[in-house]
Short mmCIF file of C-alpha atoms and ligand atoms in Angstrom, two decimals:
data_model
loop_
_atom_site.label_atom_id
_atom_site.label_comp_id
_atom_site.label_asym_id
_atom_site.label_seq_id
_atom_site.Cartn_x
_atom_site.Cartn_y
_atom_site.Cartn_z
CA UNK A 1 213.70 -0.67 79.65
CA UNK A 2 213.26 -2.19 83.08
CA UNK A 3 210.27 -1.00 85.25
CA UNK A 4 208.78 1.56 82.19
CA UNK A 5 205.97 0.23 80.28
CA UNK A 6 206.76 0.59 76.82
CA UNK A 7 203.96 2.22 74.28
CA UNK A 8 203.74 1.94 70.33
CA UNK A 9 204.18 5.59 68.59
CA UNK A 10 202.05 6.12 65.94
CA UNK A 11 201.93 9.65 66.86
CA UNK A 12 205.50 10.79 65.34
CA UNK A 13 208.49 12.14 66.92
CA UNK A 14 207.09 13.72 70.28
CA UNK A 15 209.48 14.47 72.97
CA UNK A 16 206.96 13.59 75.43
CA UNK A 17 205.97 10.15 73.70
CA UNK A 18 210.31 9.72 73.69
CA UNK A 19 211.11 10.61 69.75
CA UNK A 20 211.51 8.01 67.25
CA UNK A 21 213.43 4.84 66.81
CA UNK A 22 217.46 4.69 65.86
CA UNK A 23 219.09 2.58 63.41
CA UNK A 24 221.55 0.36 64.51
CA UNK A 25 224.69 1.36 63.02
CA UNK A 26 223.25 4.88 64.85
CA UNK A 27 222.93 3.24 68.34
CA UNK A 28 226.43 1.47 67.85
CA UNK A 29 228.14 5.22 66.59
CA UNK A 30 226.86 6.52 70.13
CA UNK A 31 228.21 3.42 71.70
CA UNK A 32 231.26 3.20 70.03
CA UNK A 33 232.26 7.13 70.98
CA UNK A 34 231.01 6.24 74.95
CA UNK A 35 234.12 3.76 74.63
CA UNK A 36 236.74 6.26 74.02
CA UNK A 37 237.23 10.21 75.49
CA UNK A 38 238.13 13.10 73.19
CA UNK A 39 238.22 16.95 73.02
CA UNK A 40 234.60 18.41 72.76
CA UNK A 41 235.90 21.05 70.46
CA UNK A 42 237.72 18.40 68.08
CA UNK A 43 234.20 16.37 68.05
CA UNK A 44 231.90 19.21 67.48
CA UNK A 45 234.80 20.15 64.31
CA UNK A 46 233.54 16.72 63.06
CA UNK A 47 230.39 17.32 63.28
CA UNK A 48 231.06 20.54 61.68
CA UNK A 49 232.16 18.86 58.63
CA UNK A 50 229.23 16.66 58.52
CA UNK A 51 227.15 19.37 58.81
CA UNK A 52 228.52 21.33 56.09
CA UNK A 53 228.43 18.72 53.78
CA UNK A 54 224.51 18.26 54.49
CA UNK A 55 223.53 22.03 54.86
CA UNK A 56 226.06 24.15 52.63
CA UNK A 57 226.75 26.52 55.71
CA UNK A 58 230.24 27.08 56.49
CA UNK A 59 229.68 25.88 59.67
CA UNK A 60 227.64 23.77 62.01
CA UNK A 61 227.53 22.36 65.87
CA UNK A 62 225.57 19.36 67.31
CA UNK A 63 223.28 20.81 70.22
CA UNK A 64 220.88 18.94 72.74
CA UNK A 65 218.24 19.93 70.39
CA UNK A 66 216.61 22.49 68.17
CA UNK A 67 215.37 24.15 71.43
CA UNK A 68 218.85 24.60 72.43
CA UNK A 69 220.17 24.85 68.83
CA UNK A 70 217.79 28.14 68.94
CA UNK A 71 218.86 29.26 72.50
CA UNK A 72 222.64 29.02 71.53
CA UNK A 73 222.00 30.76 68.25
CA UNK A 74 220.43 33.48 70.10
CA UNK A 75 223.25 33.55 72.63
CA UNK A 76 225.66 34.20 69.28
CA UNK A 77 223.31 36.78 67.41
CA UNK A 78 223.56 38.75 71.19
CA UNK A 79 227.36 38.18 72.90
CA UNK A 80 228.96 37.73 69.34
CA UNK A 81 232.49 37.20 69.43
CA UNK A 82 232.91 39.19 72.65
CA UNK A 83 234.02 37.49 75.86
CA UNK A 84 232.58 39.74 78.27
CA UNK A 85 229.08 39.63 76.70
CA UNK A 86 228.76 35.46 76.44
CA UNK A 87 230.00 36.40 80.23
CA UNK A 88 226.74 38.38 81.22
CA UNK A 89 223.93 36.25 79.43
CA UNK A 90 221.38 35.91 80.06
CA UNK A 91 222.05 39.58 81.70
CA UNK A 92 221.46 41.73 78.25
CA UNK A 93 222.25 44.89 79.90
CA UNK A 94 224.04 47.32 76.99
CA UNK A 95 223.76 44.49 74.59
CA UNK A 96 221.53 44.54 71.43
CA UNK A 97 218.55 41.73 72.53
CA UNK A 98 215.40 42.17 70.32
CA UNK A 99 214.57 39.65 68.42
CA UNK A 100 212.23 41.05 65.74
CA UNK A 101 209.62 37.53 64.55
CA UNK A 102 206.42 37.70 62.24
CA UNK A 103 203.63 37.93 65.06
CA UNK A 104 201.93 35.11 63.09
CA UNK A 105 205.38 33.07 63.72
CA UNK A 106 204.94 32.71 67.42
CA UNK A 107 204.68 29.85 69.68
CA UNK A 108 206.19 28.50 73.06
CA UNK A 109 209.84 27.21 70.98
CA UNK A 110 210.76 30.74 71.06
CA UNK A 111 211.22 30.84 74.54
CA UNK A 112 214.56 29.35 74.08
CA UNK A 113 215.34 33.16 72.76
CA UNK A 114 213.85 34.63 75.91
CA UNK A 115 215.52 31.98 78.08
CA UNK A 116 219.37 33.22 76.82
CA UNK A 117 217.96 37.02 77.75
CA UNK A 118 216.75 37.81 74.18
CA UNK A 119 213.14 39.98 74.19
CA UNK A 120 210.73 39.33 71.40
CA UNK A 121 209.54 42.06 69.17
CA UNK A 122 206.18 41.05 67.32
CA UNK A 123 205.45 42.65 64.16
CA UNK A 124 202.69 42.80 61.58
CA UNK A 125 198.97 41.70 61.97
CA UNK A 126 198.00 38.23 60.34
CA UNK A 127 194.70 39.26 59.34
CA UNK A 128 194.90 36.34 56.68
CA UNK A 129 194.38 34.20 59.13
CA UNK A 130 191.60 36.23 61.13
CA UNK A 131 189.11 36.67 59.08
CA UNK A 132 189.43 40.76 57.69
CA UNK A 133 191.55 40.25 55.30
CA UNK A 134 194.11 38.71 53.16
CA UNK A 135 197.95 40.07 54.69
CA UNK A 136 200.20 39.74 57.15
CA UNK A 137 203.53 41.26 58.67
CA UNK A 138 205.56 42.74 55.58
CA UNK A 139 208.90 42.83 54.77
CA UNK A 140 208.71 46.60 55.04
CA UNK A 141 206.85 46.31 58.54
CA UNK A 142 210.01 44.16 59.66
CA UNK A 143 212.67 46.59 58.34
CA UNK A 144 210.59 49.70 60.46
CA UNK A 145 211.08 47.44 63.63
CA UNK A 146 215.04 46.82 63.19
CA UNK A 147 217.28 49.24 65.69
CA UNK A 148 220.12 49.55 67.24
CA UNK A 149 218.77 47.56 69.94
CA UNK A 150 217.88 44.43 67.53
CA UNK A 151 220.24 41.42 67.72
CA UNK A 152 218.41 39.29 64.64
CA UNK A 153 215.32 38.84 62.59
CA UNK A 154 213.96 35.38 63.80
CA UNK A 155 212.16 33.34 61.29
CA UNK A 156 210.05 30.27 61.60
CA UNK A 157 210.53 28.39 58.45
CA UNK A 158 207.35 27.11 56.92
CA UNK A 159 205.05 26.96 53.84
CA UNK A 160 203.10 29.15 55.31
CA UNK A 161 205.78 31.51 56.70
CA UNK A 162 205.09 35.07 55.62
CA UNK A 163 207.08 37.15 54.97
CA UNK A 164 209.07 34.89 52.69
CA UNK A 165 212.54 34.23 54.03
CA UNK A 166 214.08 36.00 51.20
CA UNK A 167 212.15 39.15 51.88
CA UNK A 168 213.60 38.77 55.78
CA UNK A 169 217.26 38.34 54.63
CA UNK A 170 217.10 41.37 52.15
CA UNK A 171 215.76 43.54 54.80
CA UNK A 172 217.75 42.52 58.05
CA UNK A 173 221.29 42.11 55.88
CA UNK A 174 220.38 45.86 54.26
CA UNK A 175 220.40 46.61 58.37
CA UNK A 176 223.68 44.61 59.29
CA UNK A 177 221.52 42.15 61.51
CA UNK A 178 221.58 38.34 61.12
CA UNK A 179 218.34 36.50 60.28
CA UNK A 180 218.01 32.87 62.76
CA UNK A 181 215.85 30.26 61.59
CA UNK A 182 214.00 27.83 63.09
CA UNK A 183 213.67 24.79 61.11
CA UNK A 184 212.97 21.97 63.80
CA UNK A 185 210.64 20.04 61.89
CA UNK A 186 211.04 20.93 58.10
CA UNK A 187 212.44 17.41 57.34
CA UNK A 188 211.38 15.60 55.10
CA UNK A 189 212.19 16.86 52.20
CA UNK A 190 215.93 16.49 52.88
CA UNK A 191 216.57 19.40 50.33
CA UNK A 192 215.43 21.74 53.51
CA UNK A 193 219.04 21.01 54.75
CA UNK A 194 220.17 23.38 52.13
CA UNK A 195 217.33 25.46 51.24
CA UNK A 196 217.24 28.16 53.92
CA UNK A 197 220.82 28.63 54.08
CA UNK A 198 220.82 29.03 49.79
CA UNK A 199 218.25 31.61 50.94
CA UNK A 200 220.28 33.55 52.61
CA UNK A 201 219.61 32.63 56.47
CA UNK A 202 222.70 33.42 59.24
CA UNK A 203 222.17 30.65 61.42
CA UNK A 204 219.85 27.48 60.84
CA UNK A 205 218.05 24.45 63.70
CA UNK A 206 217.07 21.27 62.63
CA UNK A 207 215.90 18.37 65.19
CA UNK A 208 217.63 15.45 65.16
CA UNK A 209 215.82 13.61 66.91
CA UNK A 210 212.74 14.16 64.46
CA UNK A 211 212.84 12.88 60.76
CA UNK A 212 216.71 12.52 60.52
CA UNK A 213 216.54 9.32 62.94
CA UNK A 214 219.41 10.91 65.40
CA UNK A 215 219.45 10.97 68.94
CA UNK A 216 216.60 11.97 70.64
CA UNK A 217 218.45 14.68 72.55
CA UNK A 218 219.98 16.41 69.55
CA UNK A 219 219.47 18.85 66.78
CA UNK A 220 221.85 21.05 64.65
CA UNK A 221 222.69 24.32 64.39
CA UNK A 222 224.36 25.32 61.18
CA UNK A 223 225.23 28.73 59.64
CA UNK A 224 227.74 31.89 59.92
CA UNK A 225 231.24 30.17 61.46
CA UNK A 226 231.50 33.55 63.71
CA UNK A 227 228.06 33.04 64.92
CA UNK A 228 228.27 29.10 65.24
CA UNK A 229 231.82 29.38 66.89
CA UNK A 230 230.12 31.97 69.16
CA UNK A 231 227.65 29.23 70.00
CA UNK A 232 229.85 26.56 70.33
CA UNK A 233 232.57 28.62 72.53
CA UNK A 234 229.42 29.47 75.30
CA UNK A 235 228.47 25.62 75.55
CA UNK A 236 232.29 24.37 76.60
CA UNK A 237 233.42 24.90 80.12
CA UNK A 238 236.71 26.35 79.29
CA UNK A 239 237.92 25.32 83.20
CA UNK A 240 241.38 25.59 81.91
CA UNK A 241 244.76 28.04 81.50
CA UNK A 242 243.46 30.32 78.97
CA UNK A 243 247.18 29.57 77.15
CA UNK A 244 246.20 25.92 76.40
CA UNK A 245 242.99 26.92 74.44
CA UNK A 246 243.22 26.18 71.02
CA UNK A 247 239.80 26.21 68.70
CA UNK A 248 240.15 23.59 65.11
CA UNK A 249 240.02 25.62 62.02
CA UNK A 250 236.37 24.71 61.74
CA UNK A 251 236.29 27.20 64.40
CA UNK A 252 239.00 29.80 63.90
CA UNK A 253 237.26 32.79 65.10
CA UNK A 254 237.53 31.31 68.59
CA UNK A 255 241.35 31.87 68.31
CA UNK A 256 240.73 35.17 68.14
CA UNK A 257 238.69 35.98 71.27
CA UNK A 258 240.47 38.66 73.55
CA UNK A 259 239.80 36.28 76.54
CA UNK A 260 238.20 33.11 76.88
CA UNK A 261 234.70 33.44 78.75
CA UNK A 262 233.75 30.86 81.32
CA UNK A 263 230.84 28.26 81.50
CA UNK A 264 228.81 29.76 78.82
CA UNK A 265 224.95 29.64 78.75
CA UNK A 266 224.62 26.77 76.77
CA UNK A 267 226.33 25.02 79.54
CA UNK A 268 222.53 24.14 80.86
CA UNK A 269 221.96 22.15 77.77
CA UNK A 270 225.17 20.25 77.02
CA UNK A 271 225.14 17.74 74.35
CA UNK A 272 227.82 14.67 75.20
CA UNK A 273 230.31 12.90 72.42
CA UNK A 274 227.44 9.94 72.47
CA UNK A 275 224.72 12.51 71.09
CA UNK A 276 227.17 14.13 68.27
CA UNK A 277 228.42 10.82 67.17
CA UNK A 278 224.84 9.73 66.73
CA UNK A 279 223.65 12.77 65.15
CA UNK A 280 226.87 12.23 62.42
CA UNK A 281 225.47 8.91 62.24
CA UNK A 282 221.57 9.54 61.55
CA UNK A 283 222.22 12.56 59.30
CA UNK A 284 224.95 10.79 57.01
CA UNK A 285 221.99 7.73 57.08
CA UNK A 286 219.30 10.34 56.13
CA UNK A 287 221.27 12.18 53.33
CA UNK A 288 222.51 8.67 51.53
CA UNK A 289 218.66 6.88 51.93
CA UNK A 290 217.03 7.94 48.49
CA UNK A 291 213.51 10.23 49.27
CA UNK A 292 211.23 7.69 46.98
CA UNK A 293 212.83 5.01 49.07
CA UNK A 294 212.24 6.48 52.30
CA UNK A 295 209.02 7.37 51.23
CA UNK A 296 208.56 3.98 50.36
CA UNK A 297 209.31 2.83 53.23
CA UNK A 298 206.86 4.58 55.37
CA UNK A 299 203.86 3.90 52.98
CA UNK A 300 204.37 -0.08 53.11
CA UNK A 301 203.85 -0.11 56.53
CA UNK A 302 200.57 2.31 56.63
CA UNK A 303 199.47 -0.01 53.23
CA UNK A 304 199.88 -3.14 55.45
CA UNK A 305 197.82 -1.41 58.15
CA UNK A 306 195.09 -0.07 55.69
CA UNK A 307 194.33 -3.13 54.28
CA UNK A 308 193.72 -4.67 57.55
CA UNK A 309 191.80 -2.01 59.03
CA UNK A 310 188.52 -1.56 57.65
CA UNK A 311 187.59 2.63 56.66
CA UNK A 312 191.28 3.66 57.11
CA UNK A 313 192.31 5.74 54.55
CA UNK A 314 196.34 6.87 53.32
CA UNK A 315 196.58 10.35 52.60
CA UNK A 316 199.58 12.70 51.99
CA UNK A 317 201.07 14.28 55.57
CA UNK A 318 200.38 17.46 53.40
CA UNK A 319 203.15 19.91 54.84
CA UNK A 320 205.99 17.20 54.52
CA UNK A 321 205.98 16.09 51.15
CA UNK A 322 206.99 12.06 50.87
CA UNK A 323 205.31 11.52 54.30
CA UNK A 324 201.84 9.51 53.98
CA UNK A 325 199.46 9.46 57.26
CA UNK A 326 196.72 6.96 57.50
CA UNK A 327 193.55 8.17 58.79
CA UNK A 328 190.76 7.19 60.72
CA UNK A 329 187.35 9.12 60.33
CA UNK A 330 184.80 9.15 62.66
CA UNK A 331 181.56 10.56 62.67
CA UNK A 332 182.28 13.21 65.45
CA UNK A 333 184.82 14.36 68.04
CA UNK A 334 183.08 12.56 70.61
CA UNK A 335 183.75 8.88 68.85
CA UNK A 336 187.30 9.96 68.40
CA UNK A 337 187.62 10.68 71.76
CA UNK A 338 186.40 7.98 72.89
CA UNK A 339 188.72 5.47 69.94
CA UNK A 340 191.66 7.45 71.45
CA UNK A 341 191.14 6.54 74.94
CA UNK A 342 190.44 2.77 74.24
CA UNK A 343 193.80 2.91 72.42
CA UNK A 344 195.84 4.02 74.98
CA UNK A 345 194.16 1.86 77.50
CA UNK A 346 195.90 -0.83 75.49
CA UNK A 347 199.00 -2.38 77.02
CA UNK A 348 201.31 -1.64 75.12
CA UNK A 349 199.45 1.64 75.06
CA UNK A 350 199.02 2.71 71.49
CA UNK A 351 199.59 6.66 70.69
CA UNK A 352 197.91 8.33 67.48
CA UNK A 353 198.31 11.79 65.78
CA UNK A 354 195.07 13.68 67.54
CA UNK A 355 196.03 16.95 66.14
CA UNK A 356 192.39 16.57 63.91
CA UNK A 357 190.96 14.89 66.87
CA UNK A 358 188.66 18.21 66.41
CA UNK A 359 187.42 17.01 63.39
CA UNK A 360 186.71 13.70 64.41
CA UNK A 361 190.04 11.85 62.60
CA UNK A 362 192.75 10.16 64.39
CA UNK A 363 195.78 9.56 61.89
CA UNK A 364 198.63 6.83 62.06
CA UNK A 365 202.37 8.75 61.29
CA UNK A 366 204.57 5.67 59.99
CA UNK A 367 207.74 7.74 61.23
CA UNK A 368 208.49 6.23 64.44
CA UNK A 369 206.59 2.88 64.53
CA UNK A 370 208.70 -0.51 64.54
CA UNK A 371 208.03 -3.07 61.59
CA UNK A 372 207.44 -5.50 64.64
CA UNK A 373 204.52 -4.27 65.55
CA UNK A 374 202.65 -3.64 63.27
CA UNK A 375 200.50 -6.68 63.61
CA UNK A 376 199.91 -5.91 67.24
CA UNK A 377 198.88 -1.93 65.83
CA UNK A 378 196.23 -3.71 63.35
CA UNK A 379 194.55 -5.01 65.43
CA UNK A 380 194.49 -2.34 68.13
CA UNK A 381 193.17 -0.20 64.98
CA UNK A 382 190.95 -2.60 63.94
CA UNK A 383 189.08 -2.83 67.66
CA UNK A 384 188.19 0.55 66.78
CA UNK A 385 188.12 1.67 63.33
CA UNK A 386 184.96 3.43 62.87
CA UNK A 387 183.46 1.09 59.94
CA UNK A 388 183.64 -1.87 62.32
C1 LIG B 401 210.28 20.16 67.50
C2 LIG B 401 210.45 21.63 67.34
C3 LIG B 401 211.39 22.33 68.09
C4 LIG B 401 212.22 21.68 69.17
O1 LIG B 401 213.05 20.67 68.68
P1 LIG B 401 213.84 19.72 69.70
O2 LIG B 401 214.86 19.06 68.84
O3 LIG B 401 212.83 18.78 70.25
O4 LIG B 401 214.44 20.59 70.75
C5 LIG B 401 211.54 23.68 67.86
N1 LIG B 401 210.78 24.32 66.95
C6 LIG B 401 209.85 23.69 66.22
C7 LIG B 401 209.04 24.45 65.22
C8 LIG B 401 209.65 22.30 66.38
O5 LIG B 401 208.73 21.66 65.66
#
């Protein structure tokens, strides 16, 4: 890219360090749809089809994200399939907008809830993870919290989500209230695609810009086709004689609508025919690539950099099973501070996973380097591996 220094990512698939790398027959699906104009609708049906195939939902859209996968799917628990509501968002006057969430679930993704108008309810206390004692929000707790006023349960997917999903789904379907899930980053293992919907979950988000190699403006949103066509309806701009509207079958509810609602809220985070081309693209890739493969894959080129970089050490990512991390351990924070720095320094700067900077280890994450420079990231590492 002209003008913008580039950097080598051996953090992982950071928005801010620009995602991961695409395959080519990816980049050339994206450039291959930029050629040719179609109907959004009859593009996101495709990638409906793709999606169910992968996930097991009945229904799926390609969104600029998970962020916006989750704001979208929040838009649908709220409006529905009614017009006039999708019309007043993020305006949640008369409208059920509580989204009920595990208070040991939070963080800032949720905001995409708040930002389509939704309020979050917090329930339970984690005390498991404060010390006291061993629990955390129940399934019971979560049922208590559920009123009229409650659009969905959301749910942050998670080994360490509690309450279990199932426990969610049993107590917000025994309500009549859907249960959203955010699975961003739960890939790998590429059985996640199905998992949460087997479980029981309403509407789904996966990145695609993270392990499944897509675009790095996209992610999924897969579920309930009355909630996904609800989605799908408030990202179009519908600038057009309401008689001429016609939704695929993938989306059939949307034939039903008593009026067609106007630039929907998901307008602000439109995802073009390029994105949803390369999203069919990377998740088709990602589904067909065998896991020991892949896994493979990523371990040869942290091996390669292990044996050339003296005190490194390959361990599992532990959350994401098939994805090794190569570590470097130094004797304090301070030293890994200080390795950090020198790294980025570098031109090209070189990025590392410091999310255990606090206990003095900087790790390599094999997801979103390029074979090509590998030699270049040896000896980067190697200028400051701690046993040098
Ligand atoms: C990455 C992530 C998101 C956002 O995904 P994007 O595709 O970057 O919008 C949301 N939730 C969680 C838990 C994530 O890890």
């Amino acid at each position: 890219m002209n003008g913008v220094r580039r950097i080598i990512n051996a953090y992982g698939t950071n928005t801010r360090l620009s995602g991961g790398l695409m395959a080519p027959e990816v980049v050339s699906a994206m450039a291959e749809a930029a050629r040719s104009c179609f109907e959004m609708p009859d593009v996101q049906a495709a990638a409906s089809r793709a999606i169910v195939e992968a996930t097991g939902a009945e229904a799926g859209i390609v969104t600029a994200g998970a962020a916006a996968a989750l704001m979208l799917g929040a838009a649908a628990c709220m409006a529905r399939l009614d017009p006039a509501a999708m019309n007043r968002l993020p305006d949640t006057d008369g409208l059920p907008n509580e989204f009920i969430v595990s208070r040991s679930q939070r963080n800032m993704y949720d905001r995409s809830l708040r930002v389509a108008g939704g309020r979050i309810v917090e329930v339970g206390i984690p005390d498991r993870l404060s010390g006291p004692g061993v629990r955390d929000a129940s399934a019971g707790e979560i049922a208590e919290a559920i009123t009229p006023r409650s659009a969905a349960v959301f749910h942050l997917a998670g080994e360490a989500a509690e309450p279990p999903l199932e426990d969610v789904v049993r107590v917000a379907h025994a309500r009549g209230i859907p249960v959203l899930v955010d699975a961003a980053a739960q890939l790998p293992p590429a059985s996640n695609l199905r998992r949460f919907i087997e479980q029981g979950a309403d509407l789904v988000c996966f990145s695609g810009g993270k392990a499944i190699g897509g675009p790095q403006a996209s992610g999924i949103l897969a579920g309930r086709q009355d909630l996904v066509s609800s989605a799908l309806v408030q990202m179009l701009d519908l600038d057009l004689p309401e008689a001429q509207f016609a939704a695929p079958p993938e989306f059939a509810p949307l034939n039903q609508l008593r009026f067609l609602p106007h630039h929907g809220i998901g307008r602000v985070a439109k995802v073009g025919k390029e994105e949803v081309a390369g999203l069919i693209a990377a998740l088709r890739r990602f589904l067909a690539e065998d896991p020991a493969a892949r896994s493979a894959r990523w371990t040869a080129r942290l091996v390669a950099l292990r044996d050339a970089v003296p005190g490194a050490v390959l361990v599992p990512d532990g959350a994401k099973p098939g994805l090794p991390l190569l570590e470097l351990r130094f004797a304090d924070r301070a030293a890994a501070d200080r390795a950090e720095e020198t790294l980025r320094a570098r031109d090209p700067a070189v990025h590392v996973d410091a999310s255990r900077l606090r206990r003095g280890i900087l790790a390599v994450n094999p997801i979103a380097l390029d074979d090509a420079d590998l030699p270049l990231l040896a000896a980067a590492l190697r200028a400051v591996a701690p046993a040098a």
